[in-house]
Amino acid sequence: MGIAGQFINGAAGRILMVCHQPESTPHAAVVVFPALAEEMNKSRRLVWALGQQLSAHGIMTVVPDLMGTGDSTGDFVEARWQTWSEDMRATRQWIAAQGIEQQHALLVRLGACLFTEDANSFVADTNTRIAAWQPEYDGATALRQLLRMKVMSDRVTWGEKTKLADLQNTLNREPIEVGGYAFHPKLASAINAATFAWPDRTAAAQASFEWGKAPEETPTTHTRYAMDGQRFWTAVEPEVHDTLVQQTVDFFAGGVA
């Protein structure tokens, strides 16, 4: 087993892919649709642990740093939703070029909404497995949560009584920094319009790993695994959630459906 970094050409420059490689030729790959901004960083240890364990099953895990994130080209303020979507397609094309025909998907938080842009090509293969870690079903809700965090941060740090509506109006005109990430109005607008819905169950094995009660509007087209313990996307210092990692490994390795 090993870790390899690979730069490929994305839609707006080079993107870095971190690949968890099995010792032998992989028979499948899991492509990670990453979470947004700081949630991406908070999920890295979990994704790393998952990749290491999947490699023991002959499955390669590919984790892309999309444009403007990590070590890829550009700054976050330059990032656009469509560019990220095209970067994910480039990642999948690279995997296919390695001779790996079977591709699965791990959707982390807002990565579920990004997956929607390319869902049809995934579910065309009935052997595909799709797993989601606490998926965001509505981009508008995710964006409001980020802006609320800025409202709280401004109040605690600077004593400013920032209003959510004022932030939303400003973001319609100019970039706003939230948690160290400068969101451009075009990216914010696309996130605001993004949604996630599970593909038809007949097309793929699907599972979500979620904390708390599932949204009432969520269709029962997938198996839901209820998690407890630390919520990695809100933790100050996220730890490896052994149950989450192991059950996800079992799902991708074919042990559960």
PDB file of N, CA and C in Angstrom, residues 168-247:
ATOM      1  N   GLN A 168     -25.855  38.462   3.052  1.00  0.00           N
ATOM      2  CA  GLN A 168     -26.369  37.869   1.813  1.00  0.00           C
ATOM      3  C   GLN A 168     -26.431  38.901   0.697  1.00  0.00           C
ATOM      4  N   ASN A 169     -26.837  40.114   1.027  1.00  0.00           N
ATOM      5  CA  ASN A 169     -26.895  41.180   0.019  1.00  0.00           C
ATOM      6  C   ASN A 169     -25.504  41.556  -0.468  1.00  0.00           C
ATOM      7  N   THR A 170     -24.547  41.631   0.461  1.00  0.00           N
ATOM      8  CA  THR A 170     -23.174  41.956   0.085  1.00  0.00           C
ATOM      9  C   THR A 170     -22.596  40.878  -0.818  1.00  0.00           C
ATOM     10  N   LEU A 171     -22.882  39.622  -0.489  1.00  0.00           N
ATOM     11  CA  LEU A 171     -22.355  38.508  -1.261  1.00  0.00           C
ATOM     12  C   LEU A 171     -22.926  38.470  -2.675  1.00  0.00           C
ATOM     13  N   ASN A 172     -24.038  39.126  -2.885  1.00  0.00           N
ATOM     14  CA  ASN A 172     -24.576  39.226  -4.243  1.00  0.00           C
ATOM     15  C   ASN A 172     -23.742  40.154  -5.125  1.00  0.00           C
ATOM     16  N   ARG A 173     -22.918  41.027  -4.475  1.00  0.00           N
ATOM     17  CA  ARG A 173     -22.169  42.042  -5.216  1.00  0.00           C
ATOM     18  C   ARG A 173     -20.659  41.839  -5.191  1.00  0.00           C
ATOM     19  N   GLU A 174     -20.128  41.296  -4.091  1.00  0.00           N
ATOM     20  CA  GLU A 174     -18.684  41.213  -3.931  1.00  0.00           C
ATOM     21  C   GLU A 174     -18.309  40.027  -3.045  1.00  0.00           C
ATOM     22  N   PRO A 175     -17.037  39.604  -3.124  1.00  0.00           N
ATOM     23  CA  PRO A 175     -16.612  38.458  -2.309  1.00  0.00           C
ATOM     24  C   PRO A 175     -16.698  38.760  -0.807  1.00  0.00           C
ATOM     25  N   ILE A 176     -16.964  37.725  -0.041  1.00  0.00           N
ATOM     26  CA  ILE A 176     -16.985  37.802   1.417  1.00  0.00           C
ATOM     27  C   ILE A 176     -16.112  36.684   1.962  1.00  0.00           C
ATOM     28  N   GLU A 177     -15.305  37.010   2.962  1.00  0.00           N
ATOM     29  CA  GLU A 177     -14.471  35.988   3.588  1.00  0.00           C
ATOM     30  C   GLU A 177     -15.233  35.338   4.736  1.00  0.00           C
ATOM     31  N   VAL A 178     -15.325  34.023   4.681  1.00  0.00           N
ATOM     32  CA  VAL A 178     -16.000  33.256   5.728  1.00  0.00           C
ATOM     33  C   VAL A 178     -15.054  32.163   6.192  1.00  0.00           C
ATOM     34  N   GLY A 179     -14.626  32.237   7.435  1.00  0.00           N
ATOM     35  CA  GLY A 179     -13.739  31.222   7.990  1.00  0.00           C
ATOM     36  C   GLY A 179     -12.425  31.105   7.246  1.00  0.00           C
ATOM     37  N   GLY A 180     -11.936  32.225   6.716  1.00  0.00           N
ATOM     38  CA  GLY A 180     -10.659  32.211   6.020  1.00  0.00           C
ATOM     39  C   GLY A 180     -10.768  31.907   4.532  1.00  0.00           C
ATOM     40  N   TYR A 181     -11.995  31.754   4.023  1.00  0.00           N
ATOM     41  CA  TYR A 181     -12.219  31.455   2.609  1.00  0.00           C
ATOM     42  C   TYR A 181     -13.023  32.587   1.973  1.00  0.00           C
ATOM     43  N   ALA A 182     -12.485  33.159   0.902  1.00  0.00           N
ATOM     44  CA  ALA A 182     -13.163  34.266   0.226  1.00  0.00           C
ATOM     45  C   ALA A 182     -14.110  33.713  -0.835  1.00  0.00           C
ATOM     46  N   PHE A 183     -15.404  33.805  -0.582  1.00  0.00           N
ATOM     47  CA  PHE A 183     -16.424  33.288  -1.500  1.00  0.00           C
ATOM     48  C   PHE A 183     -16.780  34.352  -2.527  1.00  0.00           C
ATOM     49  N   HIS A 184     -16.625  34.030  -3.810  1.00  0.00           N
ATOM     50  CA  HIS A 184     -17.015  34.935  -4.876  1.00  0.00           C
ATOM     51  C   HIS A 184     -18.529  34.844  -5.082  1.00  0.00           C
ATOM     52  N   PRO A 185     -19.163  35.958  -5.461  1.00  0.00           N
ATOM     53  CA  PRO A 185     -20.619  35.915  -5.697  1.00  0.00           C
ATOM     54  C   PRO A 185     -21.053  34.836  -6.679  1.00  0.00           C
ATOM     55  N   LYS A 186     -20.251  34.575  -7.707  1.00  0.00           N
ATOM     56  CA  LYS A 186     -20.640  33.555  -8.690  1.00  0.00           C
ATOM     57  C   LYS A 186     -20.619  32.159  -8.067  1.00  0.00           C
ATOM     58  N   LEU A 187     -19.629  31.884  -7.215  1.00  0.00           N
ATOM     59  CA  LEU A 187     -19.587  30.589  -6.539  1.00  0.00           C
ATOM     60  C   LEU A 187     -20.747  30.481  -5.559  1.00  0.00           C
ATOM     61  N   ALA A 188     -20.990  31.548  -4.798  1.00  0.00           N
ATOM     62  CA  ALA A 188     -22.079  31.530  -3.820  1.00  0.00           C
ATOM     63  C   ALA A 188     -23.422  31.320  -4.499  1.00  0.00           C
ATOM     64  N   SER A 189     -23.616  31.968  -5.640  1.00  0.00           N
ATOM     65  CA  SER A 189     -24.878  31.824  -6.360  1.00  0.00           C
ATOM     66  C   SER A 189     -25.101  30.386  -6.813  1.00  0.00           C
ATOM     67  N   ALA A 190     -24.035  29.755  -7.298  1.00  0.00           N
ATOM     68  CA  ALA A 190     -24.150  28.369  -7.761  1.00  0.00           C
ATOM     69  C   ALA A 190     -24.422  27.420  -6.603  1.00  0.00           C
ATOM     70  N   ILE A 191     -23.742  27.652  -5.471  1.00  0.00           N
ATOM     71  CA  ILE A 191     -23.993  26.819  -4.292  1.00  0.00           C
ATOM     72  C   ILE A 191     -25.440  26.987  -3.837  1.00  0.00           C
ATOM     73  N   ASN A 192     -25.911  28.220  -3.854  1.00  0.00           N
ATOM     74  CA  ASN A 192     -27.276  28.522  -3.430  1.00  0.00           C
ATOM     75  C   ASN A 192     -28.313  27.767  -4.256  1.00  0.00           C
ATOM     76  N   ALA A 193     -27.986  27.508  -5.519  1.00  0.00           N
ATOM     77  CA  ALA A 193     -28.934  26.833  -6.420  1.00  0.00           C
ATOM     78  C   ALA A 193     -28.751  25.318  -6.450  1.00  0.00           C
ATOM     79  N   ALA A 194     -27.676  24.825  -5.840  1.00  0.00           N
ATOM     80  CA  ALA A 194     -27.346  23.396  -5.933  1.00  0.00           C
ATOM     81  C   ALA A 194     -28.208  22.557  -4.991  1.00  0.00           C
ATOM     82  N   THR A 195     -28.556  21.354  -5.443  1.00  0.00           N
ATOM     83  CA  THR A 195     -29.312  20.403  -4.624  1.00  0.00           C
ATOM     84  C   THR A 195     -28.767  18.996  -4.849  1.00  0.00           C
ATOM     85  N   PHE A 196     -29.152  18.104  -3.955  1.00  0.00           N
ATOM     86  CA  PHE A 196     -28.756  16.700  -4.093  1.00  0.00           C
ATOM     87  C   PHE A 196     -29.982  15.817  -3.916  1.00  0.00           C
ATOM     88  N   ALA A 197     -30.123  14.852  -4.806  1.00  0.00           N
ATOM     89  CA  ALA A 197     -31.161  13.830  -4.684  1.00  0.00           C
ATOM     90  C   ALA A 197     -30.541  12.492  -5.064  1.00  0.00           C
ATOM     91  N   TRP A 198     -30.892  11.454  -4.345  1.00  0.00           N
ATOM     92  CA  TRP A 198     -30.338  10.144  -4.640  1.00  0.00           C
ATOM     93  C   TRP A 198     -30.836   9.632  -5.988  1.00  0.00           C
ATOM     94  N   PRO A 199     -29.941   9.053  -6.785  1.00  0.00           N
ATOM     95  CA  PRO A 199     -30.375   8.438  -8.050  1.00  0.00           C
ATOM     96  C   PRO A 199     -31.309   7.263  -7.780  1.00  0.00           C
ATOM     97  N   ASP A 200     -31.967   6.813  -8.829  1.00  0.00           N
ATOM     98  CA  ASP A 200     -32.868   5.665  -8.737  1.00  0.00           C
ATOM     99  C   ASP A 200     -32.135   4.482  -8.117  1.00  0.00           C
ATOM    100  N   ARG A 201     -32.758   3.830  -7.150  1.00  0.00           N
ATOM    101  CA  ARG A 201     -32.118   2.715  -6.436  1.00  0.00           C
ATOM    102  C   ARG A 201     -31.727   1.570  -7.372  1.00  0.00           C
ATOM    103  N   THR A 202     -32.451   1.414  -8.472  1.00  0.00           N
ATOM    104  CA  THR A 202     -32.132   0.302  -9.373  1.00  0.00           C
ATOM    105  C   THR A 202     -30.804   0.496 -10.086  1.00  0.00           C
ATOM    106  N   ALA A 203     -30.262   1.712 -10.049  1.00  0.00           N
ATOM    107  CA  ALA A 203     -29.052   2.007 -10.814  1.00  0.00           C
ATOM    108  C   ALA A 203     -27.774   1.702 -10.050  1.00  0.00           C
ATOM    109  N   ALA A 204     -27.813   1.704  -8.712  1.00  0.00           N
ATOM    110  CA  ALA A 204     -26.587   1.542  -7.946  1.00  0.00           C
ATOM    111  C   ALA A 204     -26.905   1.218  -6.500  1.00  0.00           C
ATOM    112  N   ALA A 205     -25.956   0.593  -5.807  1.00  0.00           N
ATOM    113  CA  ALA A 205     -26.060   0.412  -4.362  1.00  0.00           C
ATOM    114  C   ALA A 205     -25.704   1.740  -3.718  1.00  0.00           C
ATOM    115  N   GLN A 206     -26.534   2.201  -2.795  1.00  0.00           N
ATOM    116  CA  GLN A 206     -26.372   3.530  -2.225  1.00  0.00           C
ATOM    117  C   GLN A 206     -26.557   3.496  -0.718  1.00  0.00           C
ATOM    118  N   ALA A 207     -25.760   4.293  -0.011  1.00  0.00           N
ATOM    119  CA  ALA A 207     -25.861   4.332   1.444  1.00  0.00           C
ATOM    120  C   ALA A 207     -25.449   5.699   1.962  1.00  0.00           C
ATOM    121  N   SER A 208     -26.174   6.166   2.978  1.00  0.00           N
ATOM    122  CA  SER A 208     -25.782   7.397   3.651  1.00  0.00           C
ATOM    123  C   SER A 208     -25.415   7.079   5.090  1.00  0.00           C
ATOM    124  N   PHE A 209     -24.448   7.814   5.595  1.00  0.00           N
ATOM    125  CA  PHE A 209     -23.991   7.683   6.972  1.00  0.00           C
ATOM    126  C   PHE A 209     -24.238   9.030   7.627  1.00  0.00           C
ATOM    127  N   GLU A 210     -25.266   9.082   8.492  1.00  0.00           N
ATOM    128  CA  GLU A 210     -25.736  10.371   8.974  1.00  0.00           C
ATOM    129  C   GLU A 210     -25.978  10.374  10.479  1.00  0.00           C
ATOM    130  N   TRP A 211     -25.795  11.544  11.054  1.00  0.00           N
ATOM    131  CA  TRP A 211     -26.077  11.800  12.456  1.00  0.00           C
ATOM    132  C   TRP A 211     -27.447  12.458  12.557  1.00  0.00           C
ATOM    133  N   GLY A 212     -28.245  12.051  13.546  1.00  0.00           N
ATOM    134  CA  GLY A 212     -29.535  12.683  13.751  1.00  0.00           C
ATOM    135  C   GLY A 212     -30.593  12.155  12.802  1.00  0.00           C
ATOM    136  N   LYS A 213     -31.754  12.800  12.848  1.00  0.00           N
ATOM    137  CA  LYS A 213     -32.902  12.380  12.058  1.00  0.00           C
ATOM    138  C   LYS A 213     -32.736  12.783  10.600  1.00  0.00           C
ATOM    139  N   ALA A 214     -33.102  11.879   9.703  1.00  0.00           N
ATOM    140  CA  ALA A 214     -33.012  12.182   8.275  1.00  0.00           C
ATOM    141  C   ALA A 214     -34.074  13.201   7.894  1.00  0.00           C
ATOM    142  N   PRO A 215     -33.783  14.077   6.925  1.00  0.00           N
ATOM    143  CA  PRO A 215     -34.805  15.028   6.455  1.00  0.00           C
ATOM    144  C   PRO A 215     -36.047  14.293   5.979  1.00  0.00           C
ATOM    145  N   GLU A 216     -37.218  14.823   6.320  1.00  0.00           N
ATOM    146  CA  GLU A 216     -38.466  14.149   5.974  1.00  0.00           C
ATOM    147  C   GLU A 216     -38.657  14.012   4.471  1.00  0.00           C
ATOM    148  N   GLU A 217     -38.117  14.975   3.713  1.00  0.00           N
ATOM    149  CA  GLU A 217     -38.321  14.931   2.269  1.00  0.00           C
ATOM    150  C   GLU A 217     -37.360  13.987   1.570  1.00  0.00           C
ATOM    151  N   THR A 218     -36.400  13.397   2.314  1.00  0.00           N
ATOM    152  CA  THR A 218     -35.428  12.513   1.694  1.00  0.00           C
ATOM    153  C   THR A 218     -36.093  11.207   1.257  1.00  0.00           C
ATOM    154  N   PRO A 219     -36.040  10.842  -0.019  1.00  0.00           N
ATOM    155  CA  PRO A 219     -36.663   9.597  -0.475  1.00  0.00           C
ATOM    156  C   PRO A 219     -35.905   8.384   0.049  1.00  0.00           C
ATOM    157  N   THR A 220     -36.602   7.294   0.220  1.00  0.00           N
ATOM    158  CA  THR A 220     -35.989   6.084   0.759  1.00  0.00           C
ATOM    159  C   THR A 220     -35.417   5.239  -0.370  1.00  0.00           C
ATOM    160  N   THR A 221     -34.509   5.821  -1.139  1.00  0.00           N
ATOM    161  CA  THR A 221     -33.887   5.106  -2.244  1.00  0.00           C
ATOM    162  C   THR A 221     -32.501   4.604  -1.887  1.00  0.00           C
ATOM    163  N   HIS A 222     -32.152   4.677  -0.596  1.00  0.00           N
ATOM    164  CA  HIS A 222     -30.825   4.256  -0.183  1.00  0.00           C
ATOM    165  C   HIS A 222     -30.904   3.689   1.230  1.00  0.00           C
ATOM    166  N   THR A 223     -29.863   2.979   1.614  1.00  0.00           N
ATOM    167  CA  THR A 223     -29.754   2.457   2.975  1.00  0.00           C
ATOM    168  C   THR A 223     -29.136   3.532   3.853  1.00  0.00           C
ATOM    169  N   ARG A 224     -29.737   3.778   5.001  1.00  0.00           N
ATOM    170  CA  ARG A 224     -29.238   4.814   5.894  1.00  0.00           C
ATOM    171  C   ARG A 224     -28.641   4.187   7.148  1.00  0.00           C
ATOM    172  N   TYR A 225     -27.405   4.565   7.446  1.00  0.00           N
ATOM    173  CA  TYR A 225     -26.721   4.107   8.651  1.00  0.00           C
ATOM    174  C   TYR A 225     -26.645   5.257   9.641  1.00  0.00           C
ATOM    175  N   ALA A 226     -27.241   5.059  10.821  1.00  0.00           N
ATOM    176  CA  ALA A 226     -27.268   6.110  11.837  1.00  0.00           C
ATOM    177  C   ALA A 226     -25.951   6.114  12.606  1.00  0.00           C
ATOM    178  N   MET A 227     -25.302   7.252  12.625  1.00  0.00           N
ATOM    179  CA  MET A 227     -24.035   7.414  13.324  1.00  0.00           C
ATOM    180  C   MET A 227     -24.251   8.143  14.646  1.00  0.00           C
ATOM    181  N   ASP A 228     -23.357   7.917  15.584  1.00  0.00           N
ATOM    182  CA  ASP A 228     -23.323   8.719  16.806  1.00  0.00           C
ATOM    183  C   ASP A 228     -21.877   9.091  17.097  1.00  0.00           C
ATOM    184  N   GLY A 229     -21.668   9.803  18.177  1.00  0.00           N
ATOM    185  CA  GLY A 229     -20.310  10.241  18.481  1.00  0.00           C
ATOM    186  C   GLY A 229     -19.981  11.549  17.788  1.00  0.00           C
ATOM    187  N   GLN A 230     -18.700  11.822  17.639  1.00  0.00           N
ATOM    188  CA  GLN A 230     -18.230  13.101  17.126  1.00  0.00           C
ATOM    189  C   GLN A 230     -18.724  13.387  15.706  1.00  0.00           C
ATOM    190  N   ARG A 231     -19.196  14.601  15.497  1.00  0.00           N
ATOM    191  CA  ARG A 231     -19.603  15.059  14.163  1.00  0.00           C
ATOM    192  C   ARG A 231     -18.398  15.761  13.538  1.00  0.00           C
ATOM    193  N   PHE A 232     -17.754  15.094  12.610  1.00  0.00           N
ATOM    194  CA  PHE A 232     -16.456  15.538  12.123  1.00  0.00           C
ATOM    195  C   PHE A 232     -16.484  16.942  11.523  1.00  0.00           C
ATOM    196  N   TRP A 233     -17.585  17.342  10.906  1.00  0.00           N
ATOM    197  CA  TRP A 233     -17.623  18.623  10.201  1.00  0.00           C
ATOM    198  C   TRP A 233     -17.752  19.817  11.139  1.00  0.00           C
ATOM    199  N   THR A 234     -18.079  19.580  12.419  1.00  0.00           N
ATOM    200  CA  THR A 234     -18.175  20.669  13.384  1.00  0.00           C
ATOM    201  C   THR A 234     -17.110  20.584  14.468  1.00  0.00           C
ATOM    202  N   ALA A 235     -16.386  19.478  14.536  1.00  0.00           N
ATOM    203  CA  ALA A 235     -15.400  19.283  15.597  1.00  0.00           C
ATOM    204  C   ALA A 235     -14.227  20.245  15.446  1.00  0.00           C
ATOM    205  N   VAL A 236     -13.736  20.747  16.574  1.00  0.00           N
ATOM    206  CA  VAL A 236     -12.568  21.623  16.546  1.00  0.00           C
ATOM    207  C   VAL A 236     -11.342  20.832  16.120  1.00  0.00           C
ATOM    208  N   GLU A 237     -11.183  19.646  16.679  1.00  0.00           N
ATOM    209  CA  GLU A 237     -10.084  18.754  16.319  1.00  0.00           C
ATOM    210  C   GLU A 237     -10.675  17.392  15.966  1.00  0.00           C
ATOM    211  N   PRO A 238     -11.075  17.207  14.718  1.00  0.00           N
ATOM    212  CA  PRO A 238     -11.715  15.950  14.314  1.00  0.00           C
ATOM    213  C   PRO A 238     -10.804  14.740  14.518  1.00  0.00           C
ATOM    214  N   GLU A 239     -11.405  13.676  15.021  1.00  0.00           N
ATOM    215  CA  GLU A 239     -10.691  12.417  15.193  1.00  0.00           C
ATOM    216  C   GLU A 239     -11.192  11.420  14.155  1.00  0.00           C
ATOM    217  N   VAL A 240     -10.483  10.326  14.023  1.00  0.00           N
ATOM    218  CA  VAL A 240     -10.944   9.274  13.127  1.00  0.00           C
ATOM    219  C   VAL A 240     -12.130   8.561  13.779  1.00  0.00           C
ATOM    220  N   HIS A 241     -13.249   8.532  13.090  1.00  0.00           N
ATOM    221  CA  HIS A 241     -14.460   7.872  13.578  1.00  0.00           C
ATOM    222  C   HIS A 241     -14.400   6.433  13.083  1.00  0.00           C
ATOM    223  N   ASP A 242     -13.970   5.529  13.956  1.00  0.00           N
ATOM    224  CA  ASP A 242     -13.707   4.148  13.538  1.00  0.00           C
ATOM    225  C   ASP A 242     -14.932   3.457  12.958  1.00  0.00           C
ATOM    226  N   THR A 243     -16.104   3.687  13.554  1.00  0.00           N
ATOM    227  CA  THR A 243     -17.315   3.039  13.062  1.00  0.00           C
ATOM    228  C   THR A 243     -17.670   3.534  11.667  1.00  0.00           C
ATOM    229  N   LEU A 244     -17.601   4.834  11.463  1.00  0.00           N
ATOM    230  CA  LEU A 244     -17.889   5.404  10.147  1.00  0.00           C
ATOM    231  C   LEU A 244     -16.953   4.838   9.095  1.00  0.00           C
ATOM    232  N   VAL A 245     -15.669   4.817   9.402  1.00  0.00           N
ATOM    233  CA  VAL A 245     -14.684   4.329   8.436  1.00  0.00           C
ATOM    234  C   VAL A 245     -14.913   2.854   8.139  1.00  0.00           C
ATOM    235  N   GLN A 246     -15.101   2.040   9.169  1.00  0.00           N
ATOM    236  CA  GLN A 246     -15.234   0.602   8.961  1.00  0.00           C
ATOM    237  C   GLN A 246     -16.503   0.262   8.184  1.00  0.00           C
ATOM    238  N   GLN A 247     -17.615   0.907   8.517  1.00  0.00           N
ATOM    239  CA  GLN A 247     -18.853   0.602   7.800  1.00  0.00           C
ATOM    240  C   GLN A 247     -18.784   1.073   6.344  1.00  0.00           C
TER     241      GLN A 247
END
